[in-house]
Amino acid sequence: MKISIRHLSQIYPNKNRALDDVNLEISDGLFGLLGPNGAGKSTLMRILVTLMKPTSGDVLVDGLDLHKHRKEIRSKLGYLPQDFSTFPKIKTWEFLDYCARLAGIKDKKIRIARIDEMLERVGLFEAREKLANKLSGGMKRRVGIAQALIGDPKILIVDEPTTGLDPEERIRFRNLLTEMSREERIIILSTHIVGDISSTCRDMALLKQGRVSFNGAPEILIEKARPYTFQIVVDDAGLEKVKQEHIVISTVPVENGWQVDIIAENLNGYNAQPVEPNLEHAYVCFMELLN
Amino acid sequence: MNSLQAIKINAIYEIKILIRSWFFRLFAIAAMLVLTGLDILFFSTISPVPRFMSGMNSFLPYMNILLPHFSQLIVLVFLTTDLYKRDKKLNTSDVIHIRDMSNFSFLFGRIIGIIILFLGLDIVFILIAALFNLFFSDLMFVWQAYLLYPFVLALPAIVFSVGFTLLLMFIIRNQPVVIVLVIGLLAGSVFYFSKYAFLVFDIIPAKLAFTYSDFTGLADFNLLLIQRLIWLFSGLFMIFLSVLFFKRLPQSGISGILLKILTVLFPVVIGGLFYVYVDYYQSGVELREKARKQISEYEQTAQITDYDIQLDKQGDILFGSANLAIVNISGKDLDSLQFFLNPGLQVKELLMNNSKSQFKQNGIILTVMSPDQFKAGDSASLKIEYNGRIDDRFMYSNIEEKERSQTNFIWLYRMKSRFAYVTNKYMLLPPSAYWYPQTNSSDVRDLSKPFANFNLTVGMDNNLTAVSQGKADTLENGTYRFIPEYPLKEISLVAGNFEKQTVWVDSLRINLFKHPDHNYYKPYFKVINDTLPAVIKDLLQGFETKVDLNYPFRRLNLIEVPIHTFAYMENNRENSIFLQPEQVWVPENAANLQASYFKFMQERQQRFGSHSNQTFTDLEKEIMLFKRFVRGTFSGDDNFGRDSEIMSFNPNLNVYPLFLNFSFGLTAAQTEGFAIALEANLKQSSSGQGPPRHWMVGYLTDSEEANLALAKASMDSILKYAKNDLVNKVVMEKGGYLLKQIKYELGDKYERFIKNLISGNRFKSVPVSNVSDTLLKDYNFNLRKAVASWYKDDKLPGFIFSGFDQYQVRDGDRLRYQVVFVVYNPSETDGIIEVEFRYPGEGRRRFEMEENTETEKWLFKIAAGEAREFGLVLDAEARAIRINTLISRNLPSDYTYMFDDPELKENKKPFEGSEKIDWVDYTKNQDILIADNINDQFDYVSPQYRSRLKAWIHKDAQEKENEYDYFRWWRGPAQWQKLKFPSLYGEFVHSAYYARTGSGERTATWVTQIVDPGFYQVFVHVPDQSDFRSGRRESSSFGVQKYKIYHSEGVDEIEIDFSSAPAGWNYLETYYFNPGEAKIVLTDEGNGSMVLADAVKWELKE
Ligand SMILES: Nc1ncnc2c1ncn2[C@@H]1O[C@H](COP(=O)(O)OP(=O)(O)OP(=O)(O)O)[C@@H](O)[C@H]1O
Ligand SMILES: [Mg+2]
């Protein structure tokens, strides 16, 4: 599968330019969409799941226009919106059953097996008889994940899926995605939690104010940040100064003061050590320094 | 996934969600419980509910759907607005929207879910009814009704409510506002819009006639279906529109286009249906307007003397062929002739004297162009071939359109009137349907209609049994011939799938034609069978004695007809369609006959038995029950009190027209007053117990209403200008009065005269001139003169009574009771009063084992300006004398005087007859000044503190303010209201005003002009408290009243306690009065629950 996004722009009726000439090629595997709040991630995803028609530009899925072939493409979609809740007065398994039916699983036996499997996978088997909208926030999220996955979609689009999940569950979810990405399938994951991406994504894009400021493998992104990543050790007064002059990623107390990671074009006047950058460094670097 | 599947899935889940809403559950459970309870109450074998509320088989499913329907729609509206809200609020729908289905499938599926859920609820309700019907009641299971109510009655309203709610929700987006608007519209459709356009706007439907007859189904199924489709389609239309509005994405291909087509198509279809519906009824209105005109312009020129009719029924089409012998009675030579013929029947060929004639049909008139001049007095033969579908819309065009456009109801059940039917399984053809050519309008069935010889052959399909007048022969399968043994004025034809039961009473054959499954009466009559002929004979003789005439026909056919025939009140009273020569039409299953409430009567019988320590055998009990039923139904007796609103559904099946109108005729128009009188008199005497009893005291009776009208206008102008209802009352009273005048003049010979007149001229028309000649020659009574003044008189007599006494006298060696009383007639018109007596021990309701014994009545005449003392000698002591002032200014028109214990007066001789005496009218005494609650002697003030809304609601009540009302003993009126009771003060009109007690805002003022100054004694008139008593209530509503007396020294307030003061003039005080106006004011302060303003008196002390 392959999704090509070309010159995609979205201007909301209130003149809000949420996407500005976005061009992306997405192929099988896990694709991470990273960007600060308001960058346009959700907007892009809503366009991809055909909930919205873009102002201009087009999206091709395996060469087919997304909009014209909505019907076929929808049958391959799984989607978890950013804020998800279920109908009132409906049990967890019933909700999944509803989604499974809509996803086209007609055979009752298969459907029930599939629901049970999904419930197990997201760790909700015990809560199957509970009313879905009475679950905890994290559990609701998991129901959302389950419904997105239930039809075994070829294109899975999840908008910040891990917010509200406890660490254990987050790891489980990451593993689930990784596992799923081994099959022939596109998974697009938006997040502003850098950790979500670093471990799993083969490919990613960085969105900033509606524009793609980076597109490629996470390793390349990290590589690009290497010249700008430094580490210094300062005392208390030095820390205050550094904080004012530079972008500080992290501060760790050490014997003789603070060990500080900094993003900067150059760091004259300090005893700076180059440091091995991680995705977080790269992300901040891109957001604050580059472009 | 195809869209049908998507719709299904969404519907299922919508239902799952809604069914868990507490609002829905609460409603559903409550409704089911209430319905089950009501079903038991109404329809179980032990039901205590009157039959008119439960007598039809279809009433059970009808009630189960209609009763919860409105509240169900309210719940539905709430849940529908919720659906919209839910969808707006939750992003869940994003998850669902990206699924492979169209916007349409999603929304429509959910909407269908709501609809199915509520329809399902109705199906549960109807299943409750069905279970009940099959296992716990005696009702017949009418499966059509079980489909009709949920799908035709309920479904369109459900769909409409959903559609309208959704559409408004998309436009207004405010849940409370939408709910108020939708419920407002639904309620408005019941109370307001349903007034217009023949109930087309009755969405719910609260007023459409959904009563289902076991014979003919709905009164107008096709039209009703159209009305329902209008709302079903409107609902669907709005649902589709909403889906269009609710656009998340452009509609997907096919359904988008489909939707657009529907959006255009629906309004066209709805408009078309609307047109068809309204046009059908509107053209009915026009047809009737035309019929009214045609009837009033119609002039009879020919008379049909012989009929030979051949009629074939095929489905709902009639094929008729009528051979007529006609006579030209116009006195002129004629080029053309006019007949009445049903407008739905088309004449195909017409032969006059065996040669083809031109003809024209217009409305209800068939005009025949005579090939040769039809000479005065000549006879001719006419052969008319016609066929078509009977149209009954023109019938009874005299019923007001306003009344007609509404449906009548019994409890919840609505019914619409039908007067004629030809359906596959049933046929009902009264003569007034003009199913054969006629030369007299059948709308009015007066005595003047001429007789003709009939001969009818009918061919029936579907194995129907036909019933008509005359001896019936079955010629071959499905073909019947009817030949009446005597001439008749008209014939009727009924056919259905009947079961026939016959009882011979001597040579009279009584047939019951009933629905084979209508057997509800059977459990009550198990042993009576062999005794039935004797019992019926007994009843018949009783009626014959009462009306003093014999039953004239060879047979009596009681035929069950659809309930819709009974839907008009108007029809219940006059021109009763249910009575036909030799026939009485009985409402199906006797559903609205009060006297068929056997269960209730059985219980009363039981109670009566245990009261009087009498034990009856089963047979005796059944005989009593049967007699009660027959008397209550066919002779106008009833034990229920006719005036309570709900009871007036009882149709008037009083059979007197069979004894008079259908078998005897009077011709000549000038003295038709006599014909009216004859009929009215017979009707009065046939309906037994005199004026109906009222549970409300002080009610204006029919005869009082008639008197009030006659005091203002002559009979002539009332006949011309008054409303039907009033005309009927006046005709009854004044008609009876004319006969009483004759009776008074003829004395003992009267009975023989009437009997000779009618029984001696059966099946003939007698010219009234013959009657008046006989009366003049043999009895010296000038009928012409009497009838002329009967029409013209607009001055009524009035009577003042006094001197009532009863004492014992010696009559030979017997002790007898002498009654004397004085009557003064100060008016300019002679008057007649009727006197009867009440005897001790009478008056408590007897349960009929014995016949109604007629009490003896005397007529007395008092000439204008004369006072007479009357004397009567009775064999037994009377408890009270009751005087009916008949046609007069007296109000109330019934006056009862209770006698004291009689003492023996040895010096008195028995005195029978009357003596003229001088009347001293003390009211004319200069020294006695009386102010009554009339004219310039009296005025009153009622504060106006009603709110606007209240005033609007009470508009009708306000308009009636100055009329008489019955006595509201439970609470006095807020405004002064007029009352009439015998013991109230008045010359002829014994009236007063009353109001509820208050804090002094309401006042009543009496004034008089003092001429001679001096000391006057002031009196207040107090009525007899027993007049005001109703039922078992003992305490008086009146208490202390405060009168302000204005005199020369100032004002004094005097109190008097009405609850303990004796009846009559009560002395208050003596004051000095100067010449000029004197006044006495009563306020509404007091310790009773109401105050009464009657009359005051100033009496000069010498
Ligand atoms: N329905 C809307 N109408 C108008 N503007 C909108 C609408 N939805 C989003 N926006 C604007 O579009 C821009 C992009 O929003 P979007 O939700 O796509 O960002 P995001 O990257 O998903 O942010 P977050 O990380 O906070 O979820 C924002 O400036 C937002 O205010
Ligand atoms: Mg977002």
CSV table of C-alpha atoms in Angstrom, one decimal, chain A residues 69-205:
chain,number,residue,atom,x,y,z
A,69,HIS,CA,-12.9,6.0,-4.2
A,70,ARG,CA,-14.0,6.7,-0.8
A,71,LYS,CA,-16.1,3.6,-0.6
A,72,GLU,CA,-13.2,1.1,-1.3
A,73,ILE,CA,-10.8,3.0,0.9
A,74,ARG,CA,-13.1,3.3,3.8
A,75,SER,CA,-13.5,-0.4,3.9
A,76,LYS,CA,-9.8,-0.7,4.5
A,77,LEU,CA,-9.6,2.0,7.2
A,78,GLY,CA,-9.2,1.9,10.9
A,79,TYR,CA,-9.4,5.1,12.8
A,80,LEU,CA,-9.0,6.3,16.3
A,81,PRO,CA,-9.8,10.0,16.8
A,82,GLN,CA,-8.0,12.2,19.2
A,83,ASP,CA,-10.9,12.4,21.6
A,84,PHE,CA,-12.9,9.3,21.5
A,85,SER,CA,-15.9,8.3,23.5
A,86,THR,CA,-18.7,5.8,23.0
A,87,PHE,CA,-22.5,5.8,23.0
A,88,PRO,CA,-24.1,5.9,26.4
A,89,LYS,CA,-25.9,2.8,27.6
A,90,ILE,CA,-23.9,0.3,25.6
A,91,LYS,CA,-21.6,-2.4,26.8
A,92,THR,CA,-18.0,-2.6,25.8
A,93,TRP,CA,-18.4,-5.8,23.8
A,94,GLU,CA,-21.6,-4.5,22.2
A,95,PHE,CA,-19.8,-1.4,21.0
A,96,LEU,CA,-17.1,-3.5,19.5
A,97,ASP,CA,-19.7,-5.8,18.0
A,98,TYR,CA,-21.3,-2.8,16.4
A,99,CYS,CA,-18.0,-1.6,15.0
A,100,ALA,CA,-17.2,-5.1,13.8
A,101,ARG,CA,-20.5,-5.3,12.0
A,102,LEU,CA,-19.9,-1.9,10.4
A,103,ALA,CA,-16.4,-3.1,9.5
A,104,GLY,CA,-18.1,-5.8,7.5
A,105,ILE,CA,-17.7,-8.9,9.7
A,106,LYS,CA,-20.9,-10.6,9.0
A,107,ASP,CA,-20.4,-14.0,10.5
A,108,LYS,CA,-21.4,-13.9,14.1
A,109,LYS,CA,-18.9,-16.6,15.3
A,110,ILE,CA,-16.0,-14.9,13.6
A,111,ARG,CA,-17.1,-11.6,15.0
A,112,ILE,CA,-17.3,-12.8,18.6
A,113,ALA,CA,-14.0,-14.5,18.3
A,114,ARG,CA,-12.5,-11.3,16.9
A,115,ILE,CA,-14.0,-9.2,19.7
A,116,ASP,CA,-12.7,-11.4,22.4
A,117,GLU,CA,-9.3,-11.4,20.8
A,118,MET,CA,-9.3,-7.6,20.6
A,119,LEU,CA,-10.5,-7.3,24.2
A,120,GLU,CA,-7.6,-9.6,25.3
A,121,ARG,CA,-5.1,-7.6,23.3
A,122,VAL,CA,-6.1,-4.3,24.8
A,123,GLY,CA,-6.5,-5.8,28.2
A,124,LEU,CA,-10.2,-5.2,28.6
A,125,PHE,CA,-11.5,-8.7,28.7
A,126,GLU,CA,-12.6,-8.3,32.3
A,127,ALA,CA,-14.5,-5.1,31.4
A,128,ARG,CA,-16.4,-6.6,28.5
A,129,GLU,CA,-19.8,-6.5,30.2
A,130,LYS,CA,-19.3,-3.0,31.6
A,131,LEU,CA,-20.9,0.0,30.0
A,132,ALA,CA,-18.3,1.5,27.7
A,133,ASN,CA,-18.9,5.1,28.6
A,134,LYS,CA,-18.5,4.3,32.3
A,135,LEU,CA,-14.9,3.1,31.9
A,136,SER,CA,-11.9,5.0,33.0
A,137,GLY,CA,-10.3,7.4,30.6
A,138,GLY,CA,-7.5,5.1,29.8
A,139,MET,CA,-9.8,2.2,29.4
A,140,LYS,CA,-12.0,4.2,27.0
A,141,ARG,CA,-8.9,4.9,25.0
A,142,ARG,CA,-8.2,1.2,24.8
A,143,VAL,CA,-11.7,0.6,23.6
A,144,GLY,CA,-11.0,3.1,20.9
A,145,ILE,CA,-7.8,1.3,19.9
A,146,ALA,CA,-9.7,-2.0,19.8
A,147,GLN,CA,-12.4,-0.6,17.6
A,148,ALA,CA,-9.8,0.8,15.2
A,149,LEU,CA,-8.1,-2.5,14.9
A,150,ILE,CA,-11.2,-4.7,14.9
A,151,GLY,CA,-11.7,-4.8,11.1
A,152,ASP,CA,-8.0,-5.7,10.6
A,153,PRO,CA,-7.6,-2.6,8.6
A,154,LYS,CA,-5.0,-2.1,5.8
A,155,ILE,CA,-4.7,1.5,6.7
A,156,LEU,CA,-4.7,2.3,10.4
A,157,ILE,CA,-4.7,5.9,11.5
A,158,VAL,CA,-4.4,6.6,15.2
A,159,ASP,CA,-4.5,10.2,16.5
A,160,GLU,CA,-2.4,10.4,19.7
A,161,PRO,CA,-3.4,7.0,20.9
A,162,THR,CA,-1.3,6.8,23.9
A,163,THR,CA,-2.5,9.8,25.8
A,164,GLY,CA,-4.0,8.7,29.1
A,165,LEU,CA,-2.5,5.2,29.0
A,166,ASP,CA,-0.5,4.0,31.9
A,167,PRO,CA,3.2,3.2,31.1
A,168,GLU,CA,2.6,-0.5,31.1
A,169,GLU,CA,-0.3,-0.2,28.7
A,170,ARG,CA,1.6,2.2,26.6
A,171,ILE,CA,4.3,-0.3,26.1
A,172,ARG,CA,1.8,-3.0,25.3
A,173,PHE,CA,0.2,-0.7,22.7
A,174,ARG,CA,3.5,0.1,21.1
A,175,ASN,CA,4.2,-3.6,20.9
A,176,LEU,CA,0.8,-4.2,19.4
A,177,LEU,CA,1.5,-1.6,16.7
A,178,THR,CA,4.9,-2.9,16.0
A,179,GLU,CA,3.5,-6.4,15.7
A,180,MET,CA,0.8,-5.2,13.3
A,181,SER,CA,3.2,-3.2,11.3
A,182,ARG,CA,5.0,-6.4,10.3
A,183,GLU,CA,2.1,-7.3,8.1
A,184,GLU,CA,1.4,-5.5,4.9
A,185,ARG,CA,-0.2,-2.4,6.3
A,186,ILE,CA,0.2,1.3,6.7
A,187,ILE,CA,0.0,2.6,10.2
A,188,ILE,CA,0.0,6.4,10.8
A,189,LEU,CA,0.5,7.5,14.3
A,190,SER,CA,0.4,11.0,15.4
A,191,THR,CA,1.9,12.0,18.7
A,192,HIS,CA,3.8,14.7,20.5
A,193,ILE,CA,5.4,12.1,22.7
A,194,VAL,CA,8.7,11.6,21.1
A,195,GLY,CA,9.2,8.2,22.7
A,196,ASP,CA,6.3,6.8,20.9
A,197,ILE,CA,8.1,7.2,17.7
A,198,SER,CA,11.7,6.6,18.4
A,199,SER,CA,11.3,3.0,19.2
A,200,THR,CA,8.9,1.9,16.5
A,201,CYS,CA,8.7,4.1,13.4
A,202,ARG,CA,10.6,3.4,10.3
A,203,ASP,CA,9.5,6.6,8.7
A,204,MET,CA,8.2,9.9,10.1
A,205,ALA,CA,7.2,13.5,9.4
